[in-house]
Coordinates of C-alpha atoms in Angstrom, one line a residue:
X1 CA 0.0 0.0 0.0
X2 CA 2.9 2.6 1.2
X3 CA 4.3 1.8 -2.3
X4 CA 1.4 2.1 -4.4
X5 CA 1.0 5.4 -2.5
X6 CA 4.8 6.9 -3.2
X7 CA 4.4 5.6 -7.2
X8 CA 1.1 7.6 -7.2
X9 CA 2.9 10.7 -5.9
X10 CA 6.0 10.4 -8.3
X11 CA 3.4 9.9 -11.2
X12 CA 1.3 13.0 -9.9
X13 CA 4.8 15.2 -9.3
X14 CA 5.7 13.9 -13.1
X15 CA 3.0 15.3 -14.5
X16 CA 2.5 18.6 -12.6
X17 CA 5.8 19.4 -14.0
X18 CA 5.4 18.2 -17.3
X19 CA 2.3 20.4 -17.6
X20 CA 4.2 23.6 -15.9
X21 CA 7.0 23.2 -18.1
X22 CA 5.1 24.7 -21.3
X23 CA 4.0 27.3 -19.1
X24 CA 7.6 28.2 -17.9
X25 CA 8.9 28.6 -21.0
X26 CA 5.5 30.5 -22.2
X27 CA 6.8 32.5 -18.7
X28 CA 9.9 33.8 -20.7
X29 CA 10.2 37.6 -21.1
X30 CA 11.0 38.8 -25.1
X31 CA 12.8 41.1 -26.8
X32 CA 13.5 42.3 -30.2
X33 CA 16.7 43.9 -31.6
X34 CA 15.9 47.0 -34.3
X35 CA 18.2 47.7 -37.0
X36 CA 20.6 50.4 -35.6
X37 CA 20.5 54.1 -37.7
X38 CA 23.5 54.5 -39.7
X39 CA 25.5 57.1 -40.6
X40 CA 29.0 56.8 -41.9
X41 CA 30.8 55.1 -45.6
X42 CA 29.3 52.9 -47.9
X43 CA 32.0 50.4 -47.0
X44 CA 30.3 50.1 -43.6
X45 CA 26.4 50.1 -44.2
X46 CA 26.2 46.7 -43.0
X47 CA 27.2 47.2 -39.3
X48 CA 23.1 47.8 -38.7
X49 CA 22.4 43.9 -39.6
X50 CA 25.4 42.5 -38.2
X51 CA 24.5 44.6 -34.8
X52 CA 21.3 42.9 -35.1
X53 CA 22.5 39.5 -35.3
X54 CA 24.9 39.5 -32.5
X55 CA 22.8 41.3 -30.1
X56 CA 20.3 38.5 -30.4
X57 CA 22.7 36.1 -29.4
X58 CA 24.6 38.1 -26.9
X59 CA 21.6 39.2 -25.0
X60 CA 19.7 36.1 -25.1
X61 CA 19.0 34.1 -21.2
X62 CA 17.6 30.9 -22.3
X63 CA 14.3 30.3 -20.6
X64 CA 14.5 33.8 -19.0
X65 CA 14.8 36.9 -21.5
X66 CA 15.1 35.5 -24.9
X67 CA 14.2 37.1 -28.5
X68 CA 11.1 36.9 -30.0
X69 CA 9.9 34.4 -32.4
X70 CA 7.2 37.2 -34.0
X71 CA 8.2 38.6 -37.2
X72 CA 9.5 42.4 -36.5
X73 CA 9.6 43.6 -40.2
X74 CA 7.2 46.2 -39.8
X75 CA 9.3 47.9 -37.1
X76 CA 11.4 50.9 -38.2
X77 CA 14.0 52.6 -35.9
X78 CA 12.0 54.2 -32.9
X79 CA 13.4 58.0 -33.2
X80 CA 12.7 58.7 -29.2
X81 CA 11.2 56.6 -25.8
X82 CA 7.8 56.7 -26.9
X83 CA 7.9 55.5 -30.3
X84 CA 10.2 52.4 -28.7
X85 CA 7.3 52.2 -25.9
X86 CA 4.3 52.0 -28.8
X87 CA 6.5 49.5 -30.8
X88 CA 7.2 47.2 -28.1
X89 CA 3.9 47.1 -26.7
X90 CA 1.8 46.7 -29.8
X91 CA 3.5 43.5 -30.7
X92 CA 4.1 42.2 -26.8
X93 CA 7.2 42.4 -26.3
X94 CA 9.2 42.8 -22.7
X95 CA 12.2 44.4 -24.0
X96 CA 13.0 46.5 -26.9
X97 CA 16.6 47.6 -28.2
X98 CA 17.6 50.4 -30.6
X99 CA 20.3 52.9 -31.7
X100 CA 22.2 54.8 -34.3
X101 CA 25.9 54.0 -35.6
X102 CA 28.1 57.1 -36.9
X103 CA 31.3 56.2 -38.5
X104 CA 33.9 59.3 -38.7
X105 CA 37.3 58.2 -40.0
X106 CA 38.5 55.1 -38.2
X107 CA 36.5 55.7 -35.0
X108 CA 32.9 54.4 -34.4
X109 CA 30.5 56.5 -32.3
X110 CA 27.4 53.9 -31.2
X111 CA 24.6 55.0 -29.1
X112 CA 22.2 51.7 -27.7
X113 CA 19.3 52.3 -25.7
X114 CA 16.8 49.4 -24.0
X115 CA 13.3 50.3 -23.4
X116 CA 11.2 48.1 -20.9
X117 CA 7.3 47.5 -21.0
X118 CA 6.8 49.2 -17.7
X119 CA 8.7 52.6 -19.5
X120 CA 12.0 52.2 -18.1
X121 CA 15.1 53.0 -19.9
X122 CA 18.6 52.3 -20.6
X123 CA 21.1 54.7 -22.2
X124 CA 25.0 54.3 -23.8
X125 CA 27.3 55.8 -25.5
X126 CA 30.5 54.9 -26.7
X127 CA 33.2 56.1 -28.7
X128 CA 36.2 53.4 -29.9
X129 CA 38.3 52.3 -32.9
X130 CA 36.8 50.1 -35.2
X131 CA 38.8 47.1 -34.1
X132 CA 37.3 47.4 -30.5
X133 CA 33.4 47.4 -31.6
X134 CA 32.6 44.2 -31.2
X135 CA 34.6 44.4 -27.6
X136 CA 32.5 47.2 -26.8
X137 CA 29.3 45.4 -28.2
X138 CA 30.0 42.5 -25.7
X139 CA 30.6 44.3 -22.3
X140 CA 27.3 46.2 -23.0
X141 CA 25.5 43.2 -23.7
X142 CA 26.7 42.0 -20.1
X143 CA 25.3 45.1 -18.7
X144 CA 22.3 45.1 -19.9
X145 CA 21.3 41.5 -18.8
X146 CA 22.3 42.6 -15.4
X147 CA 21.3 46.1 -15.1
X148 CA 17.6 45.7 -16.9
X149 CA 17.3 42.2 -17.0
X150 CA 18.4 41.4 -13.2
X151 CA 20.4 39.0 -14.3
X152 CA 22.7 37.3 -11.2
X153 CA 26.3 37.8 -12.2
X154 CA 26.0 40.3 -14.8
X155 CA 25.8 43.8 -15.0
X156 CA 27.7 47.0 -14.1
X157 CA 29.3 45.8 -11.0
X158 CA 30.1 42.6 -12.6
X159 CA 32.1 44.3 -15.2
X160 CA 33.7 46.3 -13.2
X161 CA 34.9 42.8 -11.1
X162 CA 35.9 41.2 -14.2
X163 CA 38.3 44.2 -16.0
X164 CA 40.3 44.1 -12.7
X165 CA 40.9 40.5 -12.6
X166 CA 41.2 39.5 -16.8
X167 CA 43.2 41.7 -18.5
X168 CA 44.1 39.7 -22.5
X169 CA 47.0 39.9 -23.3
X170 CA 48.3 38.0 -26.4
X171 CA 50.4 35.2 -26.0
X172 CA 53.4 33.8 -28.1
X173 CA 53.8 30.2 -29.1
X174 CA 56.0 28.5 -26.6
X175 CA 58.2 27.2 -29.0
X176 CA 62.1 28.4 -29.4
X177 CA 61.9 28.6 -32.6
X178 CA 59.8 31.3 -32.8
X179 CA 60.2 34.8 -31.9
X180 CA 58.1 37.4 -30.7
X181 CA 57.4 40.5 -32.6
X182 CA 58.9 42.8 -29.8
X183 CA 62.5 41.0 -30.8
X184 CA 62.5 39.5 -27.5
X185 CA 65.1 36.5 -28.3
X186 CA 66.3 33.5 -27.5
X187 CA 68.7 33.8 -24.7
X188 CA 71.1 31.3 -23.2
X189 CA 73.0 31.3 -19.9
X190 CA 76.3 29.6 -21.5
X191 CA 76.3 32.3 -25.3
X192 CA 78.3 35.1 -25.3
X193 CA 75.5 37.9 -25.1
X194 CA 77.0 39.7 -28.6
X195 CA 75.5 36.0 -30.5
X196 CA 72.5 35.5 -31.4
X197 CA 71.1 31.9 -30.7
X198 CA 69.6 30.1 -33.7
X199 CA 69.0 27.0 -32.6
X200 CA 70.1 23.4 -34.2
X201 CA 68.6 20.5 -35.0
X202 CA 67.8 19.9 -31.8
X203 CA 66.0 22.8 -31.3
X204 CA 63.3 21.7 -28.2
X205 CA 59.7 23.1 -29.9
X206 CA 61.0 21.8 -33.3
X207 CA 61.1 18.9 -35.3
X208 CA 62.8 17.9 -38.4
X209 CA 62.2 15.1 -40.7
X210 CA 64.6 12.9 -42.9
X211 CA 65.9 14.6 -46.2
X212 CA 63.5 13.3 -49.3
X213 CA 65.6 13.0 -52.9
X214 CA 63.1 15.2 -54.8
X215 CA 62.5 18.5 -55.1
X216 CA 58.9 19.1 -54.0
X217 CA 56.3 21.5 -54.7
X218 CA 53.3 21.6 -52.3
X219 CA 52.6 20.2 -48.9
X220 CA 48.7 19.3 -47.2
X221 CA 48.8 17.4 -44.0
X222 CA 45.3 15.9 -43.9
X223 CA 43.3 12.4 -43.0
X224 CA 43.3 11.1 -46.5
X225 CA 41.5 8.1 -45.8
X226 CA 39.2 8.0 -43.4
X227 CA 40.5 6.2 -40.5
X228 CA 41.1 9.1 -38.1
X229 CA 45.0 9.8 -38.5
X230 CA 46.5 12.1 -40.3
X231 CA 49.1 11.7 -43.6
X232 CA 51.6 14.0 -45.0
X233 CA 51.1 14.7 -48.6
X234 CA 53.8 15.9 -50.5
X235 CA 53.0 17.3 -54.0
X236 CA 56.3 17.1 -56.9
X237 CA 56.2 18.0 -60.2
X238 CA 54.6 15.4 -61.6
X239 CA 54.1 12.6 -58.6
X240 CA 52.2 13.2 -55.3
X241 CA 53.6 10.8 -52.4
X242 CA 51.9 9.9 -48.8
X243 CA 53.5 9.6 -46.1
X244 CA 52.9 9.0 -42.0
X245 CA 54.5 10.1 -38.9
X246 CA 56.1 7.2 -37.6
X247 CA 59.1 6.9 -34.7
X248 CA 60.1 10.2 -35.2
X249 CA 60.3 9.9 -39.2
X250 CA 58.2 10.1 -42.1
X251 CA 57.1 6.5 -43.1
X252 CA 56.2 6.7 -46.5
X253 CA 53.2 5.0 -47.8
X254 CA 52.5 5.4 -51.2
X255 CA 53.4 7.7 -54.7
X256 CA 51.3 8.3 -57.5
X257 CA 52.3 9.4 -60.6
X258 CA 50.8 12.3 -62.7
X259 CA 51.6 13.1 -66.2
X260 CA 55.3 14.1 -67.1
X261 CA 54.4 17.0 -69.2
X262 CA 52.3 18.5 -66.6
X263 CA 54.3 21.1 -63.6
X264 CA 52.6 20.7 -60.8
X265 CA 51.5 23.8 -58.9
X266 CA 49.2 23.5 -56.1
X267 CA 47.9 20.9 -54.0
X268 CA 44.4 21.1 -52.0
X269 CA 42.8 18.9 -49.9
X270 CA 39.1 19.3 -49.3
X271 CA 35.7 16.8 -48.8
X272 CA 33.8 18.4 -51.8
X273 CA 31.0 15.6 -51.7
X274 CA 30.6 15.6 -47.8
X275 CA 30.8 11.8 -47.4
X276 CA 33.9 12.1 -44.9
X277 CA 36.4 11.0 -47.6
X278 CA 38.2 13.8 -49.0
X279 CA 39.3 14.8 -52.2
X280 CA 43.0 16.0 -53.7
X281 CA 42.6 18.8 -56.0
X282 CA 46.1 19.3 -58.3
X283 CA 46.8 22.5 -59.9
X284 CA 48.6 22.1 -62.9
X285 CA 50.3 23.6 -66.4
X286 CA 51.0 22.1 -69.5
X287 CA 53.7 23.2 -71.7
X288 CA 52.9 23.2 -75.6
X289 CA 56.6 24.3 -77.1
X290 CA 59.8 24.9 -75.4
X291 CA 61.4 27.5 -74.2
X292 CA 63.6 30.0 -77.1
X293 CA 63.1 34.0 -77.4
X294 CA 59.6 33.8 -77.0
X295 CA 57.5 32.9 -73.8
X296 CA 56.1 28.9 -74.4
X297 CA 53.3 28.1 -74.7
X298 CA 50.9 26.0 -72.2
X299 CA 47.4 25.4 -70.5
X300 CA 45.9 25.2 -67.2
X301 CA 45.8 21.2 -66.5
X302 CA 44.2 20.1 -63.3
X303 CA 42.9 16.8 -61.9
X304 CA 40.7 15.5 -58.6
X305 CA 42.4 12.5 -57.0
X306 CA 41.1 10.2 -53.8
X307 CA 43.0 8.3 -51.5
X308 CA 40.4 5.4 -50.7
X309 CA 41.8 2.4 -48.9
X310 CA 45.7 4.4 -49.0
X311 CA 45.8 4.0 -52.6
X312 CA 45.5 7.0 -55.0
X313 CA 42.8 7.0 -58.0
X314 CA 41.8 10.2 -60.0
X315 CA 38.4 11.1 -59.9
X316 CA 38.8 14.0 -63.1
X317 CA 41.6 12.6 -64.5
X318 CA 42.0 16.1 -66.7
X319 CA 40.3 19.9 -66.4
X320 CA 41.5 22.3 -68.4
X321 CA 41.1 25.1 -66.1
X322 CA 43.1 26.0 -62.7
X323 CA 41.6 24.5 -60.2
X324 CA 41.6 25.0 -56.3
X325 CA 40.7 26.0 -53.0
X326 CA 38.9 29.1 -51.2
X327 CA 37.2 29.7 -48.2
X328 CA 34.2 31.5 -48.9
X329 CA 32.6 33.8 -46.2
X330 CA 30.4 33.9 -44.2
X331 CA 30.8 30.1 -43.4
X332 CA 34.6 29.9 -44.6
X333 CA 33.9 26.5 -45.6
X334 CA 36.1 25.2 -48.1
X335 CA 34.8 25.5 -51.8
X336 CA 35.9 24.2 -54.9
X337 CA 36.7 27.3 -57.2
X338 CA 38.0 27.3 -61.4
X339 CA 39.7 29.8 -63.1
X340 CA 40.5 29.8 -67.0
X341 CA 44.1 31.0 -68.0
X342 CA 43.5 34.4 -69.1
X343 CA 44.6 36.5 -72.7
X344 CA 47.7 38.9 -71.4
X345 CA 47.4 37.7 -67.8
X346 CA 48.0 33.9 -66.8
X347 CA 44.7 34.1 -64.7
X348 CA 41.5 35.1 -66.3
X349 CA 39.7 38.3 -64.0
X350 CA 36.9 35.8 -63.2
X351 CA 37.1 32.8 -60.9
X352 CA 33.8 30.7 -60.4
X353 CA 32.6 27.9 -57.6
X354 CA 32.8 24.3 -59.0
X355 CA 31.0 21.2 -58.3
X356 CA 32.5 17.3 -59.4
X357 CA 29.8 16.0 -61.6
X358 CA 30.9 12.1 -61.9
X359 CA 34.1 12.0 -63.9
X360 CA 33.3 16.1 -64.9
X361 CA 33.1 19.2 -63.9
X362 CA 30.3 21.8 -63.7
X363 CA 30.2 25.9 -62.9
X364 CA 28.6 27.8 -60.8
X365 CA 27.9 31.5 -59.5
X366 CA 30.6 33.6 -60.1
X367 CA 32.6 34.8 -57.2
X368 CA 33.9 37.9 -55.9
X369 CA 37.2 39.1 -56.0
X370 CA 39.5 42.0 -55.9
X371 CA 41.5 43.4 -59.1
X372 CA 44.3 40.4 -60.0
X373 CA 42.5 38.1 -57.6
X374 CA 43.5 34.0 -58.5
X375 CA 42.4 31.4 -57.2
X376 CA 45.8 30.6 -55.8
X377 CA 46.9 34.5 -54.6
X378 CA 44.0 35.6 -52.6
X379 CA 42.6 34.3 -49.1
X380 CA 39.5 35.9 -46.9
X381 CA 40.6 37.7 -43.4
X382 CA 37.8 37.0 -41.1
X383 CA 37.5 40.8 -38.7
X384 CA 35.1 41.4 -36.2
X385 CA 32.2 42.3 -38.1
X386 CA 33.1 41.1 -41.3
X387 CA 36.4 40.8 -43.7
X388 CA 39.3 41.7 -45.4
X389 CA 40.4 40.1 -48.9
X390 CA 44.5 39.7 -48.7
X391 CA 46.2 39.1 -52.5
X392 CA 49.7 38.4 -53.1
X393 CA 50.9 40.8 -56.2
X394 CA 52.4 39.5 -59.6
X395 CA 55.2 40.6 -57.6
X396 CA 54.8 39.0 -54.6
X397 CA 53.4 41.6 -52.4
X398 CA 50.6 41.7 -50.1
X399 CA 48.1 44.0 -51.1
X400 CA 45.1 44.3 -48.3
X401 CA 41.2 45.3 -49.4
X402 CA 38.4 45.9 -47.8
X403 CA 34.9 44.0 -48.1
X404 CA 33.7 46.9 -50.3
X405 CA 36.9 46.6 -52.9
X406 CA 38.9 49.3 -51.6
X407 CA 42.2 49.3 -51.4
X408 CA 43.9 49.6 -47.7
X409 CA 47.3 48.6 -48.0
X410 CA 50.3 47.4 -49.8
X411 CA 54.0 46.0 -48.1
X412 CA 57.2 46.7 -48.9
X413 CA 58.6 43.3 -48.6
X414 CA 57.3 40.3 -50.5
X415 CA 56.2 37.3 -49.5
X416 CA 55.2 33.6 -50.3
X417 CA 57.4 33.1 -53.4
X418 CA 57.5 29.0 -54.1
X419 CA 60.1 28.6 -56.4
X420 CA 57.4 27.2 -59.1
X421 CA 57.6 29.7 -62.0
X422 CA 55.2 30.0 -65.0
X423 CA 56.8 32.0 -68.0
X424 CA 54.5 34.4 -69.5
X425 CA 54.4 36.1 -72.7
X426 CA 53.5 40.1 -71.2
X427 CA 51.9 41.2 -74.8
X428 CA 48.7 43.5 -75.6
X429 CA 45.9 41.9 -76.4
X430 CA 45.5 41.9 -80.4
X431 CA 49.3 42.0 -81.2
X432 CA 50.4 39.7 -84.3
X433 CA 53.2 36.3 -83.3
X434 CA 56.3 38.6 -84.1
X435 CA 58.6 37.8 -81.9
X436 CA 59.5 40.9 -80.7
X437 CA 56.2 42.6 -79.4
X438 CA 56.6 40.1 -76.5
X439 CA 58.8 39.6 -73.4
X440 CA 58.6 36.8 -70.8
X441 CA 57.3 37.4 -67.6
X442 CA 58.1 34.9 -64.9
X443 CA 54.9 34.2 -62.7
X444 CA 56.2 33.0 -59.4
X445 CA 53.1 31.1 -58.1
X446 CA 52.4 31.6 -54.3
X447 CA 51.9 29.0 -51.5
X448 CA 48.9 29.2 -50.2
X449 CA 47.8 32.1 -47.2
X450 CA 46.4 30.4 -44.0
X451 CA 44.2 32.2 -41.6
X452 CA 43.8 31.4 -37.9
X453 CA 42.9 32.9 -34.7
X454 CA 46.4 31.7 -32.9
X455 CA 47.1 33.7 -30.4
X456 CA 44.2 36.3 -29.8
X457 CA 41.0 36.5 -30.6
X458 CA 41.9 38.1 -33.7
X459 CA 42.7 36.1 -36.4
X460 CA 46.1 35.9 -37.7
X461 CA 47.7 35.4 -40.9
X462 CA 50.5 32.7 -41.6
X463 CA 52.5 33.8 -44.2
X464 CA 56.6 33.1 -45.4
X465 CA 58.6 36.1 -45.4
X466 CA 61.0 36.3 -48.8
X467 CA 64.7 36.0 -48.3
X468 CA 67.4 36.2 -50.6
X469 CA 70.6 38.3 -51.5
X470 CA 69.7 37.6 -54.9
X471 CA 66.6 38.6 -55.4
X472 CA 67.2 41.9 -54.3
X473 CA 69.8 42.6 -56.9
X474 CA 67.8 40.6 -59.8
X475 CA 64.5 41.5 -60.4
X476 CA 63.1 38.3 -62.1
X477 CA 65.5 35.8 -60.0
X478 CA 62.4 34.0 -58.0
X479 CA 64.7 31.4 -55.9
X480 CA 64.5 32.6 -52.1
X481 CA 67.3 30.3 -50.0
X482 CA 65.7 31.6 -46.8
X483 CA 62.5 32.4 -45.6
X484 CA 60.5 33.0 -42.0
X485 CA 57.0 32.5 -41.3
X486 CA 55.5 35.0 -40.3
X487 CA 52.2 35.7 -38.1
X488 CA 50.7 39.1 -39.1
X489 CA 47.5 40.8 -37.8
X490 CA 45.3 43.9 -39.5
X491 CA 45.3 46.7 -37.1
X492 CA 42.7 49.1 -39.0
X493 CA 45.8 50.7 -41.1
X494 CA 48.3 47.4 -42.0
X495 CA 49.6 43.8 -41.8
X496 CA 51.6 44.0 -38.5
X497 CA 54.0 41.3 -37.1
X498 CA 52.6 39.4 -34.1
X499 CA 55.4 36.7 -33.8
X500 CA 58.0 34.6 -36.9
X501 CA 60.0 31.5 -36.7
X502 CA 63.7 32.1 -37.0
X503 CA 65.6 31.6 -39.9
X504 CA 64.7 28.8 -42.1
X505 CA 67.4 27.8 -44.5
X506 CA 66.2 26.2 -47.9
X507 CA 63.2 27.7 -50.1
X508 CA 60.2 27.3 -48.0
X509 CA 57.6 25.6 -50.2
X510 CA 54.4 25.6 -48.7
X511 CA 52.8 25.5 -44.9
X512 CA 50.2 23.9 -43.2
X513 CA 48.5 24.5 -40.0
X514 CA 47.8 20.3 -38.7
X515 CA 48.5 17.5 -36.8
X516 CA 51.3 15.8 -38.2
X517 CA 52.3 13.7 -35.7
X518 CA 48.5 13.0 -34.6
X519 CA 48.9 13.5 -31.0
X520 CA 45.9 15.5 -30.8
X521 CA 47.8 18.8 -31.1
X522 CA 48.1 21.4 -34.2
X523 CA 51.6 22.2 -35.4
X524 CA 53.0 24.9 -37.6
X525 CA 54.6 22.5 -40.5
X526 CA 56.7 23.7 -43.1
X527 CA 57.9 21.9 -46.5
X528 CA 61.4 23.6 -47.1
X529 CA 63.9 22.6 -50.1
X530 CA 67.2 22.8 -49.1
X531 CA 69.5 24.5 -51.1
X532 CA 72.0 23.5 -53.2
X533 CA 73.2 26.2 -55.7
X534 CA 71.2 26.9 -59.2
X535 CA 69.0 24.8 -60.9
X536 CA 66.3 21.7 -59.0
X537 CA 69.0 18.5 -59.5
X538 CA 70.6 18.5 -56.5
X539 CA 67.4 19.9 -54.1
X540 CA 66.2 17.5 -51.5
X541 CA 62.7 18.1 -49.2
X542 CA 62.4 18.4 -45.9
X543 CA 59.5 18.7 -43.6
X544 CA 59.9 20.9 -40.4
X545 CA 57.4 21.3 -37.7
X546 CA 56.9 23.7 -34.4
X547 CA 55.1 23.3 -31.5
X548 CA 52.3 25.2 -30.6
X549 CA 51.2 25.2 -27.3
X550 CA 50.5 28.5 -26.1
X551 CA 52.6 29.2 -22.6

């Protein structure tokens, strides 16, 4: 009986709250964002709906305060308190929140304001960089669910707690092998304090594999199969090879080889199909005559490989377009993106997304880009409240633009220079084949850009620094025996340096950002030919990889 009694109370208890819980969460309070008033450039006129969209998120309190469900389209910017009070109330809602953005040079001027159903308000103002918006965006959304939502935790006082006690400051890998942008060195207790310490082979932080006979041309460090560890795939002129991390050396696993007449020039690894085996996309150009006064001849020639069951197999055996790799905003997933070779220019003006149709290859909308914008030169920068496109010159330098197209910066220095050259024949459009209305023009074709939020919040971008006596005295010599990767952030004006490696010695290839050694941490991997005077005979490839765990 005393049982029958306690299941009849926990069936009773069950039910009560299954029938309160719709009522609690019809119990939440609402609110609605409006799309802040904007004054300020062109460039900028879509900080209203990007305001909108994170203040939904940021201010939400999930079964508490959360934003309504009702469709708001009809609601223009309240100019004053009692236009926000009529709004609010004639579509129920608890909260509404409003302002006007004015953008004068490089500063932002915001003003938010929360009105309450019972007429209470909340005023701020703030003036700050454009770098610091979203920062500024964040703290007030703490306020607010503290000051007008009485939220436990948050709110003025809170903030107050918290910018005494967490104070960001960004960090520098932990490695030795890398150096921090201040010049802070490496510094040992036994070195004469006029040296400067570079590090051997035994650098701790830094790892160095075996020396391959081949001169290589492109580097992806990627799960090629499927079965949850990570290979090395190193791209040569015309063979790709796999290898695996494997007591401290690279065990190599397999080579496939591509067509002879075809230079290899990128390699891109990416699940176009979504079935959780992913693809190898290979950039490549065809010569058509040899070299004499005149620039050869030669097509774009790509293919699509898979590495089912460790064993290459193309899946478009031929394309004749280049072929690669961007990631698109706002979801910065990895796309599949053609571009045909163009009349003066090796690159057409206009790239377009690409979809693997069976043993084929389809188009599709045509994307975006920047004047001289490839699809193996440019790269997105995620910002705060949007991005930055970042190309790499015919001459190697990185020229920043904003999401509008405009222009922001160009360095002095050049950068990501792989040793792979394409000779072009730099002639107008509409001149006959005499030979002398053209001249060659050696296209140095970049490794790729990557971008990464490393240190800070913001994201960072990984790029090799060009180094070479040489090149500075010869124009077209496009052989760099040293290089340095570099970490750069965009500070509202220019690329500036957050941290490099030191010195590498060889012509740095190509980079990755992975798991090489799959012991569930990233590391900064380099592909680096060593040097061993003019000409490819005598090259060999080796793979070098940093640690980095943040101290």
């Amino acid at each position: 009986m005393t049982h029958r009694r306690i299941i009849t109370a926990c069936l009773a208890l069950m039910a009560t709250m299954l029938l309160a819980a719709p009522a609690l969460a019809s119990g939440a309070k609402t609110f609605a964002v409006v799309p802040f008033t904007y004054n300020g450039p062109q460039k900028y006129s879509y900080f209203p709906k990007a305001f909108q969209a994170s203040l939904e998120s940021d201010l939400e309190w999930l079964g508490q305060v959360e934003p309504t469900d009702k469709n708001m389209s009809d609601i223009t910017t309240p100019s004053n308190k009692a236009d926000a009070l009529n709004s609010l109330r004639g579509h129920g809602l608890d909260y509404l929140v409003f302002g006007d953005i004015a953008i004068l040079g490089k500063n932002a001027h915001i003003k938010m304001e929360v009105v309450s159903e019972d007429g209470k308000s909340w005023v701020q103002k703030g003036e700050m960089g454009l770098d610091a918006i979203t920062t500024w965006l964040d703290g007030q959304s703490k306020t607010i669910q503290g000051d007008v939502f009485n939220r436990p935790g948050y709110g003025t006082t809170q903030a107050v707690m918290d910018k005494e006690i967490d104070v960001e400051k960004p960090k520098t890998p932990m490695s030795s092998a890398i150096i921090p942008a201040d010049g802070g060195g490496y510094t040992q207790d036994n070195l004469n304090p006029q040296f400067r310490y570079e590090g051997g082979t035994s650098t701790a932080g830094r790892w160095r594999s075996q020396a391959m006979r081949y001169s290589s041309y492109g580097m992806y460090v990627a799960d090629g199969d499927a079965d949850g560890q990570n290979e090395v795939f190193i791209l040569q002129k015309s063979a790709l090879s796999a290898y695996r991390f494997k007591d401290g050396k690279l065990q190599h696993l397999s080579t496939f080889k591509l067509p002879a007449n075809v230079m290899s020039v990128r390699l891109e690894v990416a699940d176009l199909n979504r079935d959780g085996l992913p693809e190898f996309i290979v950039g490549g150009y065809q010569f058509e005559s040899q070299y004499g006064i005149k620039a050869p001849n030669g097509q774009p020639r790509s293919s699509i490989l898979s590495f089912e069951g460790g064993k290459f197999k193309y899946v478009v055996k031929k394309y004749s377009k280049f072929l690669g790799i961007l990631r698109i905003p706002p979801t910065y997933m990895p796309i599949l993106v053609a571009q045909k070779k163009g009349q003066r220019y090796l690159f057409d003006k206009y790239m377009y997304e690409a979809f693997v149709k069976g043993d084929s290859i389809s188009l599709g909308q045509r994307i975006q880009a920047p004047p001289f914008g490839s699809v193996y030169n440019m790269t997105y920068l995620p910002q705060e409240l949007g991005y930055n496109y970042v190309i790499l010159s015919n001459k190697n330098k990185l020229v920043t633009y904003s999401q509008t197209m405009e222009r922001l910066n160009e360095s002095d220095a050049t950068f990501n220079s792989s040793g792979v050259v394409i000779p072009t024949a730099d002639k107008m459009v509409g001149m006959g084949p005499g030979v002398t209305e053209e001249r060659i023009m050696n296209y140095n074709v970049p490794i790729r850009m990557i971008t990464a939020p490393l240190t800070t919040k913001k994201y960072e971008l990984l790029i090799n620094k060009d180094l070479s006596a040489s090149a500075q005295v010869f124009n077209s010599y496009h052989y760099f025996t040293q290089g340095e990767i570099h970490s750069l952030v965009w500070d509202g004006v220019g690329m500036n340096l957050a941290w490099k490696t030191r010195r590498i010695k060889g012509q740095v290839s190509d980079i990755a950002l992975a798991d090489l050694n799959n012991d569930g941490n990233k590391q900064l991997c380099v592909l680096v030919n060593t040097f061993a005077g003019i000409g490819y005979g005598n090259r060999k490839t080796v793979v070098v990889a940093y640690d980095l765990n943040l101290q």
